[in-house]
Amino acid sequence: MTAKWEAVIGLEIHVQLATRSKIFSAASTAFGAEPNTQACAVDLGLPGVLPVLNSEAVRMAAMFGLAVNAKIAKRSVFARKNYFYPDLPKGYQISQYELPIVEHGQLEVVSDGGGRKIVGITRAHLEEDAGKSLHEEFSDQTGIDLNRAGTPLIEIVSEPDMRSAKEAVSYMKKIHSIVRHLEISDGNMQEGSFRCDANVSVRPAGQEALGTRTEIKNLNSFRFVERAIEFEIKRQIRVLEDGREVVQETRLYDAGEDETRPMRSKEEADDYRYFPDPDLLPVVIRSEVIEDIKRQLPELPAEKASRFRLEYGLNEQDAEILAMNKEVAEYFEQTVRKTSADTRRVANWVTGELNAALSVDNLDITSSPVTSDMLAGLLTRIEDGTISGKIAKEIFRSMWAGEGEADSIIESKGLRQITDTLEIELLVDQVLLDNPVQVGQFKSGKDKVFGFFVGQVMKLSKGKANPQQVNSLLRKKLQ
Ligand code: ADP
Ligand code: MG
């Protein structure tokens, strides 16, 4: 972006809550059932039914609020948001409007340039999800699946505090990490349990007033959020530089074309004719209940990261990466418990080798072919000098390919590190004998060839010679 313009971004994140039944009915929320098998009379909006609030959804929303230092409303109100859409048979969505359950939270994110900044959370309100229109299943018709209708959501609305696509992604990842740690959502983005609308505007740098925004709907991956916002910032700058005006509208991101396109003009709140739902009482939460939820909050990612720094001596970056994902953090700590290896070594392997292998195979850490037991076994063998770090990587790949545990691979492939001085000395002598030219160069002051000798000895030993011993023996012999 040119320095003349500043981007302003605010996100609305929809999080499906992991309750077993829906927010106002007893129907199951499980994903993937046959269409319309998990929608009861209430979800279908049949006449004469009455919604009954799921207390678990309320508890989960309060947990989220406490986790972002927000105010939990002692009294909040459900409202009807009226609009017509085929996947909304009632003709209104039950949401919260004037009195949401959560307000005034905040979250620290990584800003551009690597520093930290606080993003304000305006509110988080409880609402029901709508059904789904199925456009691909039928050739010239649209199907409606109401299984999702009535699934509890919290919609988390941020202040327009972000200034780049990267900051927005950092914020979104932190929210994702928090709801996963709280276990209030599975956070599955492919299944739509965690999705985001991005509001984007630009203004001349230094100007206080916000520019006109557009809203990009339904982004369901971190990468799409980043790409869509980046595209939209550039597009708006182009519009303004051409002397035209940004139109306030709702847009869709097309990942294939990597562009956003207009979807509809933006509704104003008035269009929804909100009013308190007469079928539902206000939600009243006593302070003791809030205190009780607070006491039961699990360790949150930020707390976990600072514990990792203190307890395991990790640097800030590693601690944060490991603490961000609950399962990764668990894997790391389990590995630490099972090995005598240095905790920083464990951290390096989890964030490095293991993480790389997982992303190549597109696997989640919970289905890693190398379990924490196996990794611990491998790292113990580096620590006790049985193998070098380099050979360890080779063994890791064998374990990944399903060839068994570190110890059995070390034995079957004869990968034990050579630490016998006599044996290494033989290799060193051989290399010096084979390379008289380089020996001459070294003796006439060309220090750099030393690395060449080390490399040759390691190669001759198939990577098994202890590198420290190779170094010191070479020094001795070349004096
Ligand atoms: P709605 O989308 O329902 O009209 P709001 O006006 O509350 O709701 O705004 C929704 C989101 O848009 C919030 O996250 C807010 O921070 C963000 N937002 C509002 N104005 C702007 C703007 N000019 N530029 C970027 N984001 C904005
Ligand atoms: Mg909106």
Short mmCIF file of C-alpha atoms and ligand atoms in Angstrom, two decimals:
data_model
loop_
_atom_site.label_atom_id
_atom_site.label_comp_id
_atom_site.label_asym_id
_atom_site.label_seq_id
_atom_site.Cartn_x
_atom_site.Cartn_y
_atom_site.Cartn_z
CA MET A 1 0.00 0.00 0.00
CA THR A 2 1.21 3.48 -0.72
CA ALA A 3 1.94 5.61 2.35
CA LYS A 4 -0.82 8.03 1.39
CA TRP A 5 -3.57 5.68 2.46
CA GLU A 6 -4.33 3.85 5.68
CA ALA A 7 -6.51 0.74 5.81
CA VAL A 8 -9.05 0.24 8.61
CA ILE A 9 -10.45 -3.20 9.37
CA GLY A 10 -13.07 -4.51 11.77
CA LEU A 11 -14.09 -8.18 11.95
CA GLU A 12 -17.32 -9.93 12.80
CA ILE A 13 -16.53 -13.54 13.68
CA HIS A 14 -19.21 -16.19 13.94
CA VAL A 15 -18.37 -19.07 16.23
CA GLN A 16 -20.57 -22.15 16.47
CA LEU A 17 -20.82 -23.22 20.08
CA ALA A 18 -20.14 -26.87 20.86
CA THR A 19 -23.37 -27.56 22.73
CA ARG A 20 -24.91 -30.94 22.03
CA SER A 21 -28.36 -29.53 21.33
CA LYS A 22 -29.50 -26.36 19.66
CA ILE A 23 -29.87 -22.97 21.28
CA PHE A 24 -33.67 -23.05 21.47
CA SER A 25 -34.56 -26.70 20.90
CA ALA A 26 -33.49 -30.22 21.84
CA ALA A 27 -32.44 -31.21 18.29
CA SER A 28 -28.86 -32.40 17.85
CA THR A 29 -26.16 -30.07 16.52
CA ALA A 30 -23.90 -32.87 15.21
CA PHE A 31 -22.38 -32.07 11.83
CA GLY A 32 -22.80 -34.16 8.70
CA ALA A 33 -26.20 -35.83 9.18
CA GLU A 34 -28.56 -36.41 6.25
CA PRO A 35 -30.26 -33.12 5.28
CA ASN A 36 -33.24 -32.14 7.40
CA THR A 37 -32.95 -35.02 9.87
CA GLN A 38 -31.86 -32.78 12.73
CA ALA A 39 -34.39 -29.99 12.51
CA CYS A 40 -37.35 -30.19 14.88
CA ALA A 41 -40.56 -28.16 14.86
CA VAL A 42 -38.85 -25.28 16.67
CA ASP A 43 -35.99 -25.11 14.17
CA LEU A 44 -38.47 -25.24 11.31
CA GLY A 45 -40.37 -22.31 12.79
CA LEU A 46 -43.70 -24.14 12.76
CA PRO A 47 -46.64 -22.24 14.26
CA GLY A 48 -47.32 -22.73 17.95
CA VAL A 49 -43.82 -23.73 19.04
CA LEU A 50 -41.90 -21.91 21.76
CA PRO A 51 -38.12 -21.57 22.07
CA VAL A 52 -36.42 -22.70 25.28
CA LEU A 53 -32.96 -21.26 25.91
CA ASN A 54 -30.05 -23.70 26.23
CA SER A 55 -28.21 -22.69 29.42
CA GLU A 56 -24.98 -24.26 28.19
CA ALA A 57 -24.85 -21.76 25.30
CA VAL A 58 -25.19 -18.91 27.81
CA ARG A 59 -22.40 -20.34 29.96
CA MET A 60 -20.12 -20.67 26.91
CA ALA A 61 -20.75 -17.10 25.79
CA ALA A 62 -19.91 -15.90 29.30
CA MET A 63 -16.70 -17.97 29.27
CA PHE A 64 -15.66 -16.25 26.08
CA GLY A 65 -16.43 -12.83 27.53
CA LEU A 66 -14.34 -13.50 30.62
CA ALA A 67 -11.46 -14.78 28.49
CA VAL A 68 -11.24 -11.44 26.66
CA ASN A 69 -11.68 -9.32 29.81
CA ALA A 70 -15.09 -8.17 28.75
CA LYS A 71 -18.09 -7.14 30.78
CA ILE A 72 -20.72 -9.87 31.16
CA ALA A 73 -24.18 -8.35 31.13
CA LYS A 74 -26.23 -9.22 34.21
CA ARG A 75 -29.25 -8.89 31.98
CA SER A 76 -29.30 -9.39 28.23
CA VAL A 77 -32.17 -9.62 25.79
CA PHE A 78 -32.97 -11.69 22.71
CA ALA A 79 -34.35 -9.82 19.74
CA ARG A 80 -35.88 -10.78 16.43
CA LYS A 81 -33.92 -9.77 13.39
CA ASN A 82 -36.44 -9.87 10.57
CA TYR A 83 -35.48 -10.79 7.06
CA PHE A 84 -36.58 -13.26 4.46
CA TYR A 85 -34.33 -15.95 3.13
CA PRO A 86 -35.16 -19.51 2.05
CA ASP A 87 -32.94 -21.02 4.75
CA LEU A 88 -34.72 -19.05 7.49
CA PRO A 89 -38.25 -20.44 7.65
CA LYS A 90 -39.38 -18.32 10.61
CA GLY A 91 -38.73 -15.13 8.68
CA TYR A 92 -36.55 -13.87 11.52
CA GLN A 93 -33.37 -14.85 13.26
CA ILE A 94 -33.26 -14.79 17.05
CA SER A 95 -30.25 -12.70 17.97
CA GLN A 96 -29.28 -10.07 20.51
CA TYR A 97 -29.31 -6.43 19.59
CA GLU A 98 -29.42 -3.63 22.15
CA LEU A 99 -28.41 -5.70 25.14
CA PRO A 100 -25.83 -8.33 24.16
CA ILE A 101 -24.41 -10.74 26.70
CA VAL A 102 -20.77 -9.62 26.26
CA GLU A 103 -19.41 -6.07 25.80
CA HIS A 104 -16.15 -4.12 25.99
CA GLY A 105 -13.50 -6.78 25.71
CA GLN A 106 -9.97 -6.59 24.44
CA LEU A 107 -7.29 -8.74 22.95
CA GLU A 108 -3.58 -8.31 22.36
CA VAL A 109 -2.50 -9.13 18.81
CA VAL A 110 0.73 -9.06 16.82
CA SER A 111 0.89 -5.78 14.91
CA ASP A 112 2.65 -5.19 11.60
CA GLY A 113 6.35 -4.96 12.29
CA GLY A 114 6.09 -7.60 15.01
CA GLY A 115 5.08 -5.46 18.00
CA ARG A 116 1.92 -5.83 20.04
CA LYS A 117 -1.29 -3.90 20.03
CA ILE A 118 -4.68 -4.09 21.66
CA VAL A 119 -7.77 -4.68 19.55
CA GLY A 120 -11.06 -3.73 21.18
CA ILE A 121 -13.96 -6.17 21.18
CA THR A 122 -17.13 -4.16 20.94
CA ARG A 123 -19.51 -6.97 21.79
CA ALA A 124 -20.26 -10.65 21.47
CA HIS A 125 -23.85 -11.70 21.25
CA LEU A 126 -25.69 -14.99 21.24
CA GLU A 127 -27.79 -15.95 18.24
CA GLU A 128 -29.05 -18.89 16.25
CA ASP A 129 -27.52 -20.00 12.97
CA ALA A 130 -29.68 -20.28 9.85
CA GLY A 131 -30.05 -23.33 7.62
CA LYS A 132 -28.07 -23.87 4.45
CA SER A 133 -28.96 -23.49 0.80
CA LEU A 134 -27.49 -26.28 -1.30
CA HIS A 135 -26.66 -25.03 -4.77
CA GLU A 136 -24.44 -27.79 -6.03
CA GLU A 137 -26.50 -30.91 -5.33
CA PHE A 138 -29.23 -30.24 -7.89
CA SER A 139 -28.82 -28.99 -11.43
CA ASP A 140 -31.49 -26.31 -11.71
CA GLN A 141 -32.86 -26.16 -8.20
CA THR A 142 -31.66 -25.09 -4.79
CA GLY A 143 -32.00 -27.50 -1.89
CA ILE A 144 -32.56 -26.39 1.68
CA ASP A 145 -30.96 -28.20 4.61
CA LEU A 146 -32.25 -27.00 7.95
CA ASN A 147 -29.98 -29.14 10.13
CA ARG A 148 -27.90 -26.08 10.95
CA ALA A 149 -30.92 -23.93 11.80
CA GLY A 150 -30.85 -23.13 15.50
CA THR A 151 -27.21 -24.07 16.08
CA PRO A 152 -25.92 -21.67 18.75
CA LEU A 153 -23.49 -18.99 17.66
CA ILE A 154 -21.65 -16.17 19.26
CA GLU A 155 -20.96 -13.30 16.94
CA ILE A 156 -17.86 -11.44 18.06
CA VAL A 157 -17.65 -7.88 16.76
CA SER A 158 -14.34 -6.03 16.92
CA GLU A 159 -13.66 -2.33 16.96
CA PRO A 160 -12.24 -1.01 13.67
CA ASP A 161 -8.78 -1.27 15.24
CA MET A 162 -6.82 -3.27 12.69
CA ARG A 163 -4.68 -1.58 10.08
CA SER A 164 -3.62 -4.41 7.76
CA ALA A 165 -4.68 -7.83 6.55
CA LYS A 166 -1.92 -9.38 8.67
CA GLU A 167 -3.18 -7.76 11.85
CA ALA A 168 -6.68 -8.97 11.06
CA VAL A 169 -5.39 -12.52 10.64
CA SER A 170 -3.42 -12.31 13.87
CA TYR A 171 -6.59 -11.19 15.68
CA MET A 172 -8.65 -13.95 14.10
CA LYS A 173 -6.07 -16.61 15.03
CA LYS A 174 -6.06 -15.41 18.63
CA ILE A 175 -9.85 -15.61 18.83
CA HIS A 176 -9.68 -19.09 17.29
CA SER A 177 -7.08 -20.18 19.80
CA ILE A 178 -9.17 -18.86 22.71
CA VAL A 179 -12.39 -20.61 21.74
CA ARG A 180 -10.47 -23.85 21.19
CA HIS A 181 -8.78 -23.57 24.60
CA LEU A 182 -12.11 -22.87 26.25
CA GLU A 183 -13.53 -25.88 24.38
CA ILE A 184 -16.62 -23.86 23.55
CA SER A 185 -16.24 -24.56 19.80
CA ASP A 186 -14.50 -27.11 17.62
CA GLY A 187 -13.36 -24.12 15.52
CA ASN A 188 -13.60 -26.24 12.37
CA MET A 189 -13.38 -23.75 9.54
CA GLN A 190 -14.11 -26.15 6.68
CA GLU A 191 -17.36 -27.13 8.36
CA GLY A 192 -18.25 -23.49 8.96
CA SER A 193 -17.95 -23.58 12.76
CA PHE A 194 -15.68 -20.54 12.63
CA ARG A 195 -16.18 -17.91 9.94
CA CYS A 196 -15.66 -14.25 9.51
CA ASP A 197 -17.03 -11.14 7.82
CA ALA A 198 -14.36 -8.53 7.20
CA ASN A 199 -15.23 -4.82 7.13
CA VAL A 200 -12.67 -2.82 5.20
CA SER A 201 -12.21 0.86 4.48
CA VAL A 202 -9.32 3.14 3.62
CA ARG A 203 -8.67 6.77 4.50
CA PRO A 204 -5.91 9.27 3.77
CA ALA A 205 -3.09 8.69 6.27
CA GLY A 206 -3.50 11.07 9.21
CA GLN A 207 -7.24 11.55 8.72
CA GLU A 208 -9.38 10.85 11.79
CA ALA A 209 -12.75 10.15 10.15
CA LEU A 210 -13.31 6.63 8.84
CA GLY A 211 -13.76 6.04 5.15
CA THR A 212 -16.76 4.25 3.64
CA ARG A 213 -16.49 0.52 4.25
CA THR A 214 -17.43 -2.61 2.44
CA GLU A 215 -18.15 -5.91 4.14
CA ILE A 216 -16.73 -9.15 2.76
CA LYS A 217 -18.97 -12.01 3.84
CA ASN A 218 -18.32 -15.52 5.02
CA LEU A 219 -14.59 -16.02 4.87
CA ASN A 220 -13.76 -19.47 6.14
CA SER A 221 -9.99 -19.69 6.17
CA PHE A 222 -7.20 -17.52 7.51
CA ARG A 223 -5.65 -17.38 4.08
CA PHE A 224 -8.86 -16.18 2.43
CA VAL A 225 -9.26 -13.49 5.07
CA GLU A 226 -5.78 -12.22 4.34
CA ARG A 227 -6.15 -12.37 0.55
CA ALA A 228 -9.64 -10.88 0.49
CA ILE A 229 -8.68 -7.94 2.70
CA GLU A 230 -5.53 -7.30 0.71
CA PHE A 231 -7.48 -7.30 -2.53
CA GLU A 232 -10.16 -5.04 -1.09
CA ILE A 233 -7.67 -2.47 0.25
CA LYS A 234 -6.02 -2.21 -3.17
CA ARG A 235 -9.35 -1.98 -4.93
CA GLN A 236 -10.62 0.83 -2.71
CA ILE A 237 -7.38 2.79 -3.09
CA ARG A 238 -7.70 2.49 -6.85
CA VAL A 239 -11.32 3.68 -6.73
CA LEU A 240 -10.38 6.71 -4.60
CA GLU A 241 -7.33 7.57 -6.66
CA ASP A 242 -9.50 7.50 -9.77
CA GLY A 243 -11.63 10.17 -8.12
CA ARG A 244 -14.59 7.84 -7.62
CA GLU A 245 -16.29 6.86 -4.35
CA VAL A 246 -16.36 3.58 -2.47
CA VAL A 247 -19.89 2.23 -2.33
CA GLN A 248 -21.01 0.79 1.00
CA GLU A 249 -21.98 -2.74 0.10
CA THR A 250 -21.64 -6.39 0.89
CA ARG A 251 -19.10 -8.28 -1.21
CA LEU A 252 -18.09 -11.88 -1.72
CA TYR A 253 -14.56 -13.19 -2.05
CA ASP A 254 -13.93 -15.52 -4.99
CA ALA A 255 -10.86 -17.58 -4.08
CA GLY A 256 -10.45 -18.92 -7.60
CA GLU A 257 -10.19 -15.45 -9.11
CA ASP A 258 -8.65 -13.98 -5.94
CA GLU A 259 -10.98 -11.00 -6.02
CA THR A 260 -14.01 -9.60 -4.21
CA ARG A 261 -17.26 -8.91 -6.05
CA PRO A 262 -20.40 -7.01 -5.08
CA MET A 263 -23.19 -9.18 -3.65
CA ARG A 264 -25.84 -6.76 -2.47
CA SER A 265 -26.14 -3.24 -1.18
CA LYS A 266 -25.68 -3.04 2.55
CA GLU A 267 -28.69 -3.28 4.85
CA GLU A 268 -29.03 -0.79 7.65
CA ALA A 269 -30.17 -1.89 11.10
CA ASP A 270 -33.60 -0.33 10.36
CA ASP A 271 -34.16 -2.80 7.56
CA TYR A 272 -34.22 -5.61 10.10
CA ARG A 273 -36.96 -4.13 12.28
CA TYR A 274 -35.41 -5.50 15.44
CA PHE A 275 -37.65 -5.93 18.48
CA PRO A 276 -37.34 -7.95 21.70
CA ASP A 277 -38.52 -11.51 21.18
CA PRO A 278 -41.77 -11.83 23.14
CA ASP A 279 -41.30 -15.59 23.43
CA LEU A 280 -38.09 -15.32 25.44
CA LEU A 281 -37.45 -13.84 28.86
CA PRO A 282 -34.42 -11.61 29.39
CA VAL A 283 -31.31 -13.61 30.32
CA VAL A 284 -30.33 -12.80 33.89
CA ILE A 285 -26.98 -14.02 35.20
CA ARG A 286 -26.20 -13.62 38.89
CA SER A 287 -22.72 -12.45 39.94
CA GLU A 288 -22.10 -15.74 41.80
CA VAL A 289 -22.63 -17.62 38.56
CA ILE A 290 -20.16 -15.36 36.75
CA GLU A 291 -17.64 -15.82 39.57
CA ASP A 292 -18.15 -19.54 39.37
CA ILE A 293 -17.51 -19.60 35.60
CA LYS A 294 -14.43 -17.45 36.12
CA ARG A 295 -13.01 -19.92 38.63
CA GLN A 296 -13.50 -22.77 36.20
CA LEU A 297 -11.82 -21.11 33.23
CA PRO A 298 -9.02 -23.28 31.86
CA GLU A 299 -5.54 -21.95 31.19
CA LEU A 300 -5.72 -19.54 28.25
CA PRO A 301 -3.19 -19.27 25.42
CA ALA A 302 -1.55 -16.09 26.72
CA GLU A 303 -1.15 -17.57 30.22
CA LYS A 304 0.14 -20.78 28.77
CA ALA A 305 2.73 -18.94 26.67
CA SER A 306 4.12 -17.11 29.69
CA ARG A 307 4.18 -20.34 31.72
CA PHE A 308 6.11 -22.03 28.87
CA ARG A 309 8.68 -19.26 29.01
CA LEU A 310 9.15 -19.52 32.75
CA GLU A 311 8.84 -23.26 33.16
CA TYR A 312 10.71 -24.43 30.08
CA GLY A 313 12.99 -21.47 29.36
CA LEU A 314 11.55 -20.95 25.87
CA ASN A 315 11.87 -17.70 23.97
CA GLU A 316 8.76 -15.61 23.42
CA GLN A 317 8.19 -16.72 19.87
CA ASP A 318 8.46 -20.47 20.48
CA ALA A 319 6.34 -20.20 23.63
CA GLU A 320 3.63 -18.41 21.71
CA ILE A 321 3.63 -20.80 18.76
CA LEU A 322 3.42 -23.83 21.04
CA ALA A 323 0.75 -22.34 23.30
CA MET A 324 -1.44 -21.13 20.45
CA ASN A 325 -2.81 -24.54 19.57
CA LYS A 326 -4.11 -26.57 22.46
CA GLU A 327 -3.22 -29.96 21.00
CA VAL A 328 0.26 -28.80 20.00
CA ALA A 329 0.80 -27.54 23.54
CA GLU A 330 -0.33 -30.87 24.95
CA TYR A 331 1.91 -32.80 22.61
CA PHE A 332 4.87 -30.62 23.55
CA GLU A 333 4.33 -31.04 27.28
CA GLN A 334 3.81 -34.78 26.98
CA THR A 335 7.06 -35.08 25.06
CA VAL A 336 8.88 -33.00 27.68
CA ARG A 337 7.60 -35.31 30.41
CA LYS A 338 8.88 -38.43 28.64
CA THR A 339 12.40 -37.38 27.74
CA SER A 340 15.54 -36.19 29.48
CA ALA A 341 16.26 -33.98 26.46
CA ASP A 342 16.50 -30.23 26.94
CA THR A 343 13.08 -28.53 26.77
CA ARG A 344 14.34 -26.12 24.13
CA ARG A 345 15.38 -29.04 22.00
CA VAL A 346 11.87 -30.48 22.31
CA ALA A 347 10.40 -27.08 21.36
CA ASN A 348 12.64 -26.85 18.30
CA TRP A 349 11.62 -30.27 17.10
CA VAL A 350 7.92 -29.68 17.59
CA THR A 351 7.91 -26.27 15.90
CA GLY A 352 10.44 -27.35 13.26
CA GLU A 353 10.69 -30.92 12.00
CA LEU A 354 7.32 -32.16 13.25
CA ASN A 355 5.40 -29.07 12.21
CA ALA A 356 6.93 -29.16 8.73
CA ALA A 357 6.07 -32.84 8.25
CA LEU A 358 2.51 -32.24 9.43
CA SER A 359 1.95 -29.43 6.99
CA VAL A 360 3.45 -31.36 4.06
CA ASP A 361 1.02 -34.19 4.72
CA ASN A 362 -1.74 -31.78 5.71
CA LEU A 363 -2.24 -33.55 9.03
CA ASP A 364 -3.44 -32.44 12.40
CA ILE A 365 -1.06 -33.06 15.30
CA THR A 366 -3.54 -35.46 16.90
CA SER A 367 -3.10 -37.78 13.92
CA SER A 368 0.67 -37.45 13.73
CA PRO A 369 2.28 -40.79 12.83
CA VAL A 370 5.09 -39.83 15.20
CA THR A 371 3.51 -39.80 18.65
CA SER A 372 4.88 -37.82 21.59
CA ASP A 373 6.27 -41.12 22.97
CA MET A 374 8.16 -41.74 19.76
CA LEU A 375 9.54 -38.21 19.54
CA ALA A 376 10.59 -38.37 23.20
CA GLY A 377 12.43 -41.63 22.49
CA LEU A 378 14.27 -40.06 19.57
CA LEU A 379 15.28 -36.92 21.47
CA THR A 380 16.55 -38.98 24.38
CA ARG A 381 18.95 -40.70 21.98
CA ILE A 382 20.33 -37.35 20.81
CA GLU A 383 20.68 -36.22 24.40
CA ASP A 384 22.60 -39.33 25.51
CA GLY A 385 24.89 -39.17 22.48
CA THR A 386 23.69 -42.35 20.76
CA ILE A 387 22.93 -40.40 17.58
CA SER A 388 23.75 -37.00 16.14
CA GLY A 389 21.13 -34.37 15.39
CA LYS A 390 21.58 -34.99 11.69
CA ILE A 391 20.99 -38.73 11.91
CA ALA A 392 18.02 -37.96 14.17
CA LYS A 393 16.33 -36.19 11.27
CA GLU A 394 16.82 -39.28 9.12
CA ILE A 395 15.33 -41.46 11.86
CA PHE A 396 12.44 -39.02 12.25
CA ARG A 397 11.58 -39.49 8.59
CA SER A 398 11.70 -43.26 8.99
CA MET A 399 9.41 -43.07 12.00
CA TRP A 400 7.11 -40.82 10.00
CA ALA A 401 7.02 -43.46 7.25
CA GLY A 402 5.91 -46.04 9.80
CA GLU A 403 9.17 -47.92 10.27
CA GLY A 404 8.86 -48.14 14.04
CA GLU A 405 10.42 -46.50 17.08
CA ALA A 406 13.75 -44.69 17.20
CA ASP A 407 15.61 -47.44 19.09
CA SER A 408 14.64 -50.20 16.71
CA ILE A 409 15.51 -48.06 13.68
CA ILE A 410 18.88 -47.18 15.19
CA GLU A 411 19.62 -50.89 15.69
CA SER A 412 18.26 -52.22 12.40
CA LYS A 413 19.99 -49.56 10.31
CA GLY A 414 23.15 -49.41 12.39
CA LEU A 415 22.86 -45.69 12.98
CA ARG A 416 24.54 -45.51 16.36
CA GLN A 417 26.90 -42.57 16.57
CA ILE A 418 30.60 -43.43 16.35
CA THR A 419 32.26 -42.13 19.50
CA ASP A 420 35.19 -44.50 19.60
CA THR A 421 38.25 -42.28 19.18
CA LEU A 422 40.28 -44.93 17.41
CA GLU A 423 37.56 -45.56 14.88
CA ILE A 424 37.19 -41.83 14.15
CA GLU A 425 40.94 -41.45 13.94
CA LEU A 426 41.04 -44.05 11.17
CA LEU A 427 38.47 -42.08 9.20
CA VAL A 428 40.35 -38.82 9.72
CA ASP A 429 43.61 -40.36 8.57
CA GLN A 430 41.92 -41.75 5.49
CA VAL A 431 40.49 -38.36 4.50
CA LEU A 432 43.82 -36.56 4.98
CA LEU A 433 45.57 -39.21 2.92
CA ASP A 434 43.00 -38.96 0.12
CA ASN A 435 43.21 -35.15 -0.14
CA PRO A 436 46.85 -34.05 -0.24
CA VAL A 437 46.09 -30.90 -2.25
CA GLN A 438 43.68 -29.56 0.37
CA VAL A 439 46.10 -30.48 3.15
CA GLY A 440 48.71 -28.35 1.40
CA GLN A 441 46.26 -25.46 1.07
CA PHE A 442 45.40 -25.65 4.75
CA LYS A 443 49.03 -25.70 5.78
CA SER A 444 49.71 -22.61 3.67
CA GLY A 445 47.06 -20.73 5.66
CA LYS A 446 43.80 -21.37 3.85
CA ASP A 447 41.70 -22.00 6.99
CA LYS A 448 38.47 -22.44 5.08
CA VAL A 449 39.38 -25.93 3.85
CA PHE A 450 38.93 -27.14 7.42
CA GLY A 451 35.20 -27.36 6.85
CA PHE A 452 35.85 -29.47 3.79
CA PHE A 453 37.75 -32.05 5.89
CA VAL A 454 34.97 -32.21 8.47
CA GLY A 455 32.46 -32.75 5.69
CA GLN A 456 34.52 -35.54 4.13
CA VAL A 457 34.96 -37.40 7.44
CA MET A 458 31.23 -37.13 8.18
CA LYS A 459 30.46 -38.40 4.70
CA LEU A 460 32.85 -41.32 5.05
CA SER A 461 31.18 -42.22 8.37
CA LYS A 462 27.72 -41.94 6.74
CA GLY A 463 26.95 -39.12 9.13
CA LYS A 464 27.60 -41.27 12.18
CA ALA A 465 30.87 -39.86 13.51
CA ASN A 466 30.53 -37.62 16.53
CA PRO A 467 31.11 -34.15 15.03
CA GLN A 468 32.88 -32.68 18.10
CA GLN A 469 35.39 -35.54 18.11
CA VAL A 470 35.93 -35.23 14.36
CA ASN A 471 36.70 -31.55 14.82
CA SER A 472 39.17 -31.97 17.61
CA LEU A 473 40.96 -34.91 15.98
CA LEU A 474 41.30 -32.99 12.71
CA ARG A 475 42.72 -29.98 14.56
CA LYS A 476 45.23 -32.19 16.28
CA LYS A 477 46.33 -33.96 13.09
CA LEU A 478 46.57 -30.80 11.00
CA GLN A 479 48.74 -28.89 13.45
P1 ADP B 1 -23.14 -3.87 10.90
O1 ADP B 1 -22.20 -4.59 10.01
O2 ADP B 1 -24.11 -4.77 11.51
O3 ADP B 1 -23.73 -2.66 10.26
P2 ADP B 1 -21.39 -2.26 12.73
O4 ADP B 1 -21.65 -0.94 12.20
O5 ADP B 1 -21.47 -2.44 14.19
O6 ADP B 1 -22.37 -3.36 12.18
O7 ADP B 1 -19.94 -2.70 12.25
C1 ADP B 1 -19.57 -3.99 12.03
C2 ADP B 1 -18.09 -4.09 11.93
O8 ADP B 1 -17.58 -3.15 11.01
C3 ADP B 1 -17.35 -3.83 13.22
O9 ADP B 1 -16.37 -4.81 13.37
C4 ADP B 1 -16.73 -2.47 13.04
O10 ADP B 1 -15.50 -2.38 13.72
C5 ADP B 1 -16.49 -2.43 11.55
N1 ADP B 1 -16.49 -1.09 10.96
C6 ADP B 1 -17.40 -0.12 11.13
N2 ADP B 1 -17.07 0.95 10.40
C7 ADP B 1 -15.94 0.65 9.71
C8 ADP B 1 -15.13 1.34 8.77
N3 ADP B 1 -15.43 2.57 8.36
N4 ADP B 1 -14.05 0.71 8.29
C9 ADP B 1 -13.75 -0.54 8.67
N5 ADP B 1 -14.47 -1.24 9.55
C10 ADP B 1 -15.56 -0.65 10.07
MG MG B 2 -22.11 -6.74 9.67
#
